[in-house]
Amino acid sequence: QLQLVESGGGLVQAGGSLRLSCAPSGSIFSFNYVTVGWHRQAPGKQRELVATIAGDSTTTYADSVKGRFTISSDLAKPAVFLEMNSLKPEDTGVYYCAVRRQFDASFTLWGQGTQVTVSS
């Protein structure tokens, strides 16, 4: 069964960096024709979309992470990454990757999430 697996979370001090990875597991899957989004959910808050990357490498970012986070992909692996720099305590949360297929309006395939904790 196809799953998305996130990795790379952890505990880091404010100002530090982490690199998250998202890869498919359990079935052959290509990121070429989908949009992959990194989302996060902080305790007591709604889940928010942080960054997306389409198959043509077009990217979008939430205002709160612009200039600090970079989303990228390696279609050959395949994997999608989220490079997070200058981390702030408010970046703390569970980070999820998800896939929105070409003709879907929403993200329909989700990973289990990876915890990111930024200490002040």
CSV table of C-alpha atoms in Angstrom, one decimal:
chain,number,residue,atom,x,y,z
A,1,GLN,CA,0.0,0.0,0.0
A,2,LEU,CA,1.3,3.4,-1.0
A,3,GLN,CA,2.4,5.6,1.9
A,4,LEU,CA,4.4,8.8,2.3
A,5,VAL,CA,7.2,8.7,4.9
A,6,GLU,CA,8.6,11.8,6.5
A,7,SER,CA,12.0,12.0,8.2
A,8,GLY,CA,14.4,14.5,9.5
A,9,GLY,CA,12.5,16.1,12.4
A,10,GLY,CA,14.0,16.7,15.8
A,11,LEU,CA,14.9,19.2,18.5
A,12,VAL,CA,16.9,22.3,17.5
A,13,GLN,CA,17.7,25.6,19.1
A,14,ALA,CA,16.3,28.8,17.7
A,15,GLY,CA,18.3,30.0,14.7
A,16,GLY,CA,19.2,26.4,13.8
A,17,SER,CA,18.4,24.3,10.7
A,18,LEU,CA,16.7,21.1,9.9
A,19,ARG,CA,16.1,19.2,6.6
A,20,LEU,CA,13.0,17.2,6.3
A,21,SER,CA,12.5,14.5,3.7
A,22,CYS,CA,9.4,12.9,2.2
A,23,ALA,CA,9.5,9.7,0.2
A,24,PRO,CA,6.9,7.2,-1.0
A,25,SER,CA,6.9,3.7,0.4
A,26,GLY,CA,5.1,0.5,-0.3
A,27,SER,CA,4.5,1.1,-4.0
A,28,ILE,CA,6.1,2.7,-7.0
A,29,PHE,CA,5.1,6.4,-7.2
A,30,SER,CA,6.4,9.4,-9.1
A,31,PHE,CA,6.3,13.0,-8.1
A,32,ASN,CA,6.4,14.1,-11.7
A,33,TYR,CA,2.8,14.9,-12.2
A,34,VAL,CA,1.6,15.9,-8.7
A,35,THR,CA,2.0,18.7,-6.3
A,36,VAL,CA,3.6,17.9,-3.0
A,37,GLY,CA,2.9,20.1,0.0
A,38,TRP,CA,4.6,20.4,3.4
A,39,HIS,CA,2.1,21.2,6.1
A,40,ARG,CA,2.5,21.7,9.8
A,41,GLN,CA,0.3,21.6,12.8
A,42,ALA,CA,1.3,23.3,16.1
A,43,PRO,CA,-0.3,22.2,19.4
A,44,GLY,CA,-3.8,23.8,19.6
A,45,LYS,CA,-3.7,25.3,16.2
A,46,GLN,CA,-5.0,24.4,12.8
A,47,ARG,CA,-2.9,22.7,10.3
A,48,GLU,CA,-1.3,25.2,7.8
A,49,LEU,CA,0.3,24.8,4.4
A,50,VAL,CA,3.9,25.7,4.6
A,51,ALA,CA,5.3,25.1,1.1
A,52,THR,CA,4.4,23.3,-2.2
A,53,ILE,CA,6.3,22.1,-5.2
A,54,ALA,CA,4.8,21.0,-8.5
A,55,GLY,CA,6.1,18.5,-10.9
A,56,ASP,CA,7.5,21.4,-13.0
A,57,SER,CA,9.4,22.6,-9.9
A,58,THR,CA,7.1,25.6,-9.3
A,59,THR,CA,7.1,26.5,-5.6
A,60,THR,CA,5.0,28.4,-3.2
A,61,TYR,CA,5.6,29.4,0.4
A,62,ALA,CA,3.6,30.7,3.3
A,63,ASP,CA,4.5,34.2,4.2
A,64,SER,CA,5.7,33.1,7.6
A,65,VAL,CA,8.5,30.9,6.1
A,66,LYS,CA,9.5,32.9,3.0
A,67,GLY,CA,13.2,33.4,2.9
A,68,ARG,CA,13.9,30.8,5.6
A,69,PHE,CA,12.5,27.6,4.1
A,70,THR,CA,13.2,26.0,0.8
A,71,ILE,CA,11.3,23.1,-0.8
A,72,SER,CA,12.9,21.0,-3.4
A,73,SER,CA,12.6,17.6,-5.1
A,74,ASP,CA,14.7,14.8,-6.5
A,75,LEU,CA,12.4,13.2,-9.0
A,76,ALA,CA,14.8,10.3,-9.6
A,77,LYS,CA,14.8,9.1,-6.0
A,78,PRO,CA,11.9,10.2,-5.7
A,79,ALA,CA,11.9,12.5,-2.7
A,80,VAL,CA,10.8,16.0,-1.6
A,81,PHE,CA,12.8,18.0,0.9
A,82,LEU,CA,12.1,20.9,3.1
A,83,GLU,CA,15.2,22.8,4.1
A,84,MET,CA,14.4,24.9,7.2
A,85,ASN,CA,16.8,27.6,8.3
A,86,SER,CA,16.7,30.4,10.9
A,87,LEU,CA,14.2,28.3,12.8
A,88,LYS,CA,12.0,30.0,15.4
A,89,PRO,CA,10.0,28.6,18.3
A,90,GLU,CA,6.8,29.3,16.4
A,91,ASP,CA,8.0,26.8,13.8
A,92,THR,CA,7.4,24.0,16.3
A,93,GLY,CA,4.9,21.4,15.2
A,94,VAL,CA,4.3,18.2,13.4
A,95,TYR,CA,5.3,18.5,9.8
A,96,TYR,CA,3.4,16.4,7.2
A,97,CYS,CA,4.0,15.9,3.5
A,98,ALA,CA,1.0,15.3,1.3
A,99,VAL,CA,0.3,14.8,-2.4
A,100,ARG,CA,-2.3,16.5,-4.5
A,101,ARG,CA,-2.9,14.7,-7.7
A,102,GLN,CA,-3.2,16.5,-11.0
A,103,PHE,CA,-7.0,16.8,-11.1
A,104,ASP,CA,-7.7,16.8,-7.4
A,105,ALA,CA,-8.7,20.0,-5.5
A,106,SER,CA,-7.2,18.9,-2.3
A,107,PHE,CA,-4.3,16.9,-0.8
A,108,THR,CA,-5.4,13.2,-0.7
A,109,LEU,CA,-2.3,11.2,0.3
A,110,TRP,CA,-0.7,12.1,3.7
A,111,GLY,CA,2.3,10.9,5.6
A,112,GLN,CA,2.3,10.2,9.4
A,113,GLY,CA,4.3,13.4,10.2
A,114,THR,CA,7.6,14.2,11.8
A,115,GLN,CA,8.0,16.3,14.9
A,116,VAL,CA,10.0,19.5,14.8
A,117,THR,CA,10.7,21.3,18.1
A,118,VAL,CA,12.5,24.6,18.2
A,119,SER,CA,13.7,25.7,21.6
A,120,SER,CA,14.2,29.3,22.5
